[in-house]
Amino acid sequence: MVAAGGGAGVTIRLLLADDQEMIRQALGALLGLEPDFEVVASVGRGDEVAAAALEHRPDVALLDIDMPGLDGLAAAAVLAAQVPGCRVVILTTFGRTGYLRRAMEAGAVGFVVKDAPADALADAIRRVRAGERVVDPALAAATLAAGESPLTARERDVLIAARSGATVAEIAARLYLAEGTVRNYLSGATTKTGTRNRMEALRVAEESGWL
């Protein structure tokens, strides 16, 4: 049976983007079993997504979040600008509330976690193609309960720059900020995350999907 949005004679063209080739192949094989799906492009980097979409004109792009070049959220924003006819579904192992909010802001219209049943993913693709928004219901409820990220844009930038273990001086040079300003942003992020230092703040922010 074809779910809402599918139908006889209708083929939904898909683009798959995941940095793990085995997952891409498995997902392509799984979706290829559906009579109304055709995988027209498969890429392993976020910065390859737009070019592949421009060349192959998929109806729906399934994007992982954690990819080299551009992450899936940034790639979704590029697709929304360059290939607006392509509907974006974020498909990820990271069912984090912050990611969902950022995905919607980037123009994605679907968010499905990778441990969802295969028939749920197929149904989500068809519904997205038909113009609906599809979000994992448990994640949607958690996102509403969690509210907005407490971090400012600059606090987020400074935490991202701190991922590599960079010193305050290195972060300041990278972001063209004064060292005192960097310390203030790190202090603000630490306070807002209820942590004791920047590495704990970074961990909490990453786990919450705020970065």
mmCIF file of C-alpha atoms in Angstrom:
data_model
loop_
_atom_site.group_PDB
_atom_site.id
_atom_site.type_symbol
_atom_site.label_atom_id
_atom_site.label_comp_id
_atom_site.label_asym_id
_atom_site.label_seq_id
_atom_site.Cartn_x
_atom_site.Cartn_y
_atom_site.Cartn_z
ATOM 1 C CA MET A 1 0.000 0.000 0.000
ATOM 2 C CA VAL A 2 1.272 3.470 -0.891
ATOM 3 C CA ALA A 3 0.953 6.031 1.886
ATOM 4 C CA ALA A 4 -0.223 9.608 1.585
ATOM 5 C CA GLY A 5 1.677 11.445 -1.109
ATOM 6 C CA GLY A 6 2.451 8.341 -3.164
ATOM 7 C CA GLY A 7 0.444 6.788 -5.943
ATOM 8 C CA ALA A 8 0.510 4.730 -9.090
ATOM 9 C CA GLY A 9 2.877 6.163 -11.648
ATOM 10 C CA VAL A 10 4.458 8.632 -9.217
ATOM 11 C CA THR A 11 8.197 8.269 -8.630
ATOM 12 C CA ILE A 12 9.881 10.170 -5.819
ATOM 13 C CA ARG A 13 13.486 11.008 -6.650
ATOM 14 C CA LEU A 14 15.839 10.812 -3.660
ATOM 15 C CA LEU A 15 19.257 12.192 -2.757
ATOM 16 C CA LEU A 16 21.138 10.488 0.091
ATOM 17 C CA ALA A 17 23.900 12.257 2.031
ATOM 18 C CA ASP A 18 25.804 10.424 4.763
ATOM 19 C CA ASP A 19 29.538 10.256 5.393
ATOM 20 C CA GLN A 20 29.399 6.523 6.137
ATOM 21 C CA GLU A 21 29.351 4.660 2.834
ATOM 22 C CA MET A 22 27.970 1.462 4.323
ATOM 23 C CA ILE A 23 24.976 3.342 5.735
ATOM 24 C CA ARG A 24 24.378 5.091 2.416
ATOM 25 C CA GLN A 25 24.447 1.793 0.565
ATOM 26 C CA ALA A 26 22.166 0.089 3.066
ATOM 27 C CA LEU A 27 19.737 2.991 3.039
ATOM 28 C CA GLY A 28 19.761 3.101 -0.742
ATOM 29 C CA ALA A 29 19.065 -0.623 -0.954
ATOM 30 C CA LEU A 30 16.263 -0.350 1.600
ATOM 31 C CA LEU A 31 14.567 2.576 -0.081
ATOM 32 C CA GLY A 32 15.075 0.993 -3.491
ATOM 33 C CA LEU A 33 12.640 -1.736 -2.445
ATOM 34 C CA GLU A 34 9.833 0.797 -2.461
ATOM 35 C CA PRO A 35 8.084 0.818 -5.858
ATOM 36 C CA ASP A 36 7.696 4.604 -5.941
ATOM 37 C CA PHE A 37 11.248 5.573 -4.866
ATOM 38 C CA GLU A 38 14.333 6.129 -7.022
ATOM 39 C CA VAL A 39 17.701 7.032 -5.516
ATOM 40 C CA VAL A 40 19.195 9.422 -8.076
ATOM 41 C CA ALA A 41 22.235 10.685 -6.117
ATOM 42 C CA SER A 42 24.378 9.633 -3.167
ATOM 43 C CA VAL A 43 27.137 11.734 -1.590
ATOM 44 C CA GLY A 44 29.371 11.497 1.454
ATOM 45 C CA ARG A 45 30.073 15.178 2.154
ATOM 46 C CA GLY A 46 27.835 18.068 3.057
ATOM 47 C CA ASP A 47 29.538 20.395 0.593
ATOM 48 C CA GLU A 48 28.663 17.986 -2.250
ATOM 49 C CA VAL A 49 24.918 18.094 -1.581
ATOM 50 C CA ALA A 50 23.955 21.241 -3.488
ATOM 51 C CA ALA A 51 25.895 20.320 -6.636
ATOM 52 C CA ALA A 52 24.364 16.838 -6.652
ATOM 53 C CA ALA A 53 20.885 18.296 -6.188
ATOM 54 C CA LEU A 54 21.394 20.820 -8.982
ATOM 55 C CA GLU A 55 22.543 18.026 -11.308
ATOM 56 C CA HIS A 56 19.983 15.349 -10.450
ATOM 57 C CA ARG A 57 16.996 17.414 -9.253
ATOM 58 C CA PRO A 58 15.755 15.118 -6.472
ATOM 59 C CA ASP A 59 12.338 15.627 -4.927
ATOM 60 C CA VAL A 60 13.575 14.792 -1.413
ATOM 61 C CA ALA A 61 17.051 14.893 0.132
ATOM 62 C CA LEU A 62 17.855 12.758 3.179
ATOM 63 C CA LEU A 63 20.726 14.405 5.045
ATOM 64 C CA ASP A 64 22.785 13.148 7.957
ATOM 65 C CA ILE A 65 23.918 15.847 10.402
ATOM 66 C CA ASP A 66 27.529 14.863 11.042
ATOM 67 C CA MET A 67 29.321 15.170 7.683
ATOM 68 C CA PRO A 68 32.613 16.718 6.531
ATOM 69 C CA GLY A 69 32.664 19.876 4.458
ATOM 70 C CA LEU A 70 29.291 21.102 5.697
ATOM 71 C CA ASP A 71 27.141 19.489 8.329
ATOM 72 C CA GLY A 72 23.634 18.433 7.370
ATOM 73 C CA LEU A 73 22.023 21.518 8.894
ATOM 74 C CA ALA A 74 24.228 23.877 6.896
ATOM 75 C CA ALA A 75 23.674 21.775 3.763
ATOM 76 C CA ALA A 76 19.914 22.009 4.326
ATOM 77 C CA ALA A 77 20.138 25.804 4.364
ATOM 78 C CA VAL A 78 22.139 25.798 1.115
ATOM 79 C CA LEU A 79 19.571 23.513 -0.523
ATOM 80 C CA ALA A 80 16.708 25.723 0.597
ATOM 81 C CA ALA A 81 18.403 28.668 -1.116
ATOM 82 C CA GLN A 82 19.690 26.974 -4.278
ATOM 83 C CA VAL A 83 17.212 24.138 -4.911
ATOM 84 C CA PRO A 84 13.980 25.222 -3.210
ATOM 85 C CA GLY A 85 11.975 22.512 -4.941
ATOM 86 C CA CYS A 86 13.902 19.820 -3.073
ATOM 87 C CA ARG A 87 12.346 18.930 0.277
ATOM 88 C CA VAL A 88 14.852 18.148 3.040
ATOM 89 C CA VAL A 89 14.573 15.424 5.668
ATOM 90 C CA ILE A 90 17.227 15.257 8.367
ATOM 91 C CA LEU A 91 17.934 11.588 9.081
ATOM 92 C CA THR A 92 20.249 11.176 12.042
ATOM 93 C CA THR A 93 21.247 9.140 15.054
ATOM 94 C CA PHE A 94 21.206 12.355 17.104
ATOM 95 C CA GLY A 95 17.667 12.805 18.389
ATOM 96 C CA ARG A 96 18.536 16.048 20.188
ATOM 97 C CA THR A 97 16.062 18.825 20.748
ATOM 98 C CA GLY A 98 18.419 21.618 19.668
ATOM 99 C CA TYR A 99 19.103 19.883 16.370
ATOM 100 C CA LEU A 100 15.407 19.738 15.549
ATOM 101 C CA ARG A 101 14.911 23.451 16.118
ATOM 102 C CA ARG A 102 17.996 24.319 14.054
ATOM 103 C CA ALA A 103 16.937 21.912 11.285
ATOM 104 C CA MET A 104 13.578 23.634 10.950
ATOM 105 C CA GLU A 105 15.303 27.040 10.916
ATOM 106 C CA ALA A 106 17.562 25.769 8.103
ATOM 107 C CA GLY A 107 14.559 24.872 5.970
ATOM 108 C CA ALA A 108 14.230 21.137 6.641
ATOM 109 C CA VAL A 109 10.645 19.875 6.634
ATOM 110 C CA GLY A 110 11.309 16.471 8.174
ATOM 111 C CA PHE A 111 13.367 15.091 11.033
ATOM 112 C CA VAL A 112 13.582 11.310 11.484
ATOM 113 C CA VAL A 113 15.930 9.388 13.769
ATOM 114 C CA LYS A 114 17.800 6.479 12.202
ATOM 115 C CA ASP A 115 16.374 3.856 14.545
ATOM 116 C CA ALA A 116 12.853 4.574 13.265
ATOM 117 C CA PRO A 117 11.144 1.617 11.507
ATOM 118 C CA ALA A 118 11.715 1.411 7.758
ATOM 119 C CA ASP A 119 8.021 1.864 7.001
ATOM 120 C CA ALA A 120 7.982 5.044 9.115
ATOM 121 C CA LEU A 121 10.836 6.490 7.054
ATOM 122 C CA ALA A 122 9.118 5.589 3.782
ATOM 123 C CA ASP A 123 5.887 7.172 5.017
ATOM 124 C CA ALA A 124 7.790 10.309 6.094
ATOM 125 C CA ILE A 125 9.346 10.669 2.631
ATOM 126 C CA ARG A 126 5.963 10.392 0.917
ATOM 127 C CA ARG A 127 4.327 12.857 3.271
ATOM 128 C CA VAL A 128 7.171 15.359 2.906
ATOM 129 C CA ARG A 129 6.944 15.070 -0.879
ATOM 130 C CA ALA A 130 3.214 15.769 -0.584
ATOM 131 C CA GLY A 131 3.939 19.032 1.218
ATOM 132 C CA GLU A 132 3.645 18.005 4.868
ATOM 133 C CA ARG A 133 6.067 18.516 7.748
ATOM 134 C CA VAL A 134 7.088 15.282 9.434
ATOM 135 C CA VAL A 135 8.875 15.205 12.772
ATOM 136 C CA ASP A 136 9.523 12.363 15.191
ATOM 137 C CA PRO A 137 6.686 12.951 17.717
ATOM 138 C CA ALA A 138 8.715 12.209 20.856
ATOM 139 C CA LEU A 139 11.436 14.587 19.720
ATOM 140 C CA ALA A 140 8.900 17.293 18.874
ATOM 141 C CA ALA A 141 7.406 17.076 22.360
ATOM 142 C CA ALA A 142 10.849 17.221 23.977
ATOM 143 C CA THR A 143 11.797 20.242 21.880
ATOM 144 C CA LEU A 144 8.709 22.153 22.967
ATOM 145 C CA ALA A 145 9.465 21.305 26.592
ATOM 146 C CA ALA A 146 13.126 22.302 26.310
ATOM 147 C CA GLY A 147 12.490 25.740 24.817
ATOM 148 C CA GLU A 148 15.062 27.872 22.996
ATOM 149 C CA SER A 149 18.826 27.491 23.295
ATOM 150 C CA PRO A 150 20.057 29.827 26.052
ATOM 151 C CA LEU A 151 23.300 30.571 24.201
ATOM 152 C CA THR A 152 23.852 33.710 22.193
ATOM 153 C CA ALA A 153 25.321 33.406 18.700
ATOM 154 C CA ARG A 154 28.733 34.568 19.951
ATOM 155 C CA GLU A 155 28.708 32.176 22.923
ATOM 156 C CA ARG A 156 27.978 29.398 20.470
ATOM 157 C CA ASP A 157 30.833 30.528 18.185
ATOM 158 C CA VAL A 158 33.291 30.589 21.079
ATOM 159 C CA LEU A 159 32.298 27.105 22.280
ATOM 160 C CA ILE A 160 32.662 25.721 18.760
ATOM 161 C CA ALA A 161 36.125 27.281 18.535
ATOM 162 C CA ALA A 162 36.988 25.655 21.878
ATOM 163 C CA ARG A 163 36.256 22.147 20.578
ATOM 164 C CA SER A 164 39.866 21.552 19.564
ATOM 165 C CA GLY A 165 41.179 22.509 22.992
ATOM 166 C CA ALA A 166 42.269 25.930 21.742
ATOM 167 C CA THR A 167 43.491 28.451 24.292
ATOM 168 C CA VAL A 168 41.677 31.704 24.968
ATOM 169 C CA ALA A 169 44.328 33.525 22.940
ATOM 170 C CA GLU A 170 43.872 31.155 19.994
ATOM 171 C CA ILE A 171 40.084 31.490 20.119
ATOM 172 C CA ALA A 172 40.405 35.269 20.265
ATOM 173 C CA ALA A 173 42.688 35.312 17.216
ATOM 174 C CA ARG A 174 40.434 32.954 15.271
ATOM 175 C CA LEU A 175 37.283 34.985 15.950
ATOM 176 C CA TYR A 176 38.916 38.435 15.890
ATOM 177 C CA LEU A 177 37.914 39.143 19.472
ATOM 178 C CA ALA A 178 39.735 40.461 22.532
ATOM 179 C CA GLU A 179 40.833 37.804 25.000
ATOM 180 C CA GLY A 180 38.745 39.409 27.733
ATOM 181 C CA THR A 181 35.690 39.230 25.483
ATOM 182 C CA VAL A 182 36.299 35.532 24.848
ATOM 183 C CA ARG A 183 36.550 34.912 28.599
ATOM 184 C CA ASN A 184 33.246 36.725 29.098
ATOM 185 C CA TYR A 185 31.521 34.613 26.457
ATOM 186 C CA LEU A 186 32.936 31.410 27.940
ATOM 187 C CA SER A 187 31.808 32.491 31.390
ATOM 188 C CA GLY A 188 28.323 33.213 30.059
ATOM 189 C CA ALA A 189 28.109 29.825 28.350
ATOM 190 C CA THR A 190 29.283 28.077 31.501
ATOM 191 C CA THR A 191 26.686 29.852 33.632
ATOM 192 C CA LYS A 192 23.837 29.191 31.205
ATOM 193 C CA THR A 193 24.663 25.487 30.930
ATOM 194 C CA GLY A 194 25.043 25.097 34.690
ATOM 195 C CA THR A 195 28.556 23.731 34.344
ATOM 196 C CA ARG A 196 31.921 24.382 35.966
ATOM 197 C CA ASN A 197 34.186 24.978 32.964
ATOM 198 C CA ARG A 198 34.179 25.418 29.217
ATOM 199 C CA MET A 199 34.678 21.746 28.386
ATOM 200 C CA GLU A 200 31.652 20.777 30.474
ATOM 201 C CA ALA A 201 29.721 23.614 28.849
ATOM 202 C CA LEU A 202 30.784 22.330 25.435
ATOM 203 C CA ARG A 203 29.633 18.800 26.294
ATOM 204 C CA VAL A 204 26.216 19.980 27.510
ATOM 205 C CA ALA A 205 25.744 22.231 24.486
ATOM 206 C CA GLU A 206 26.659 19.439 22.075
ATOM 207 C CA GLU A 207 24.395 16.911 23.800
ATOM 208 C CA SER A 208 21.553 19.428 23.663
ATOM 209 C CA GLY A 209 22.101 20.097 19.960
ATOM 210 C CA TRP A 210 22.776 23.809 20.519
ATOM 211 C CA LEU A 211 25.976 23.751 18.445
#
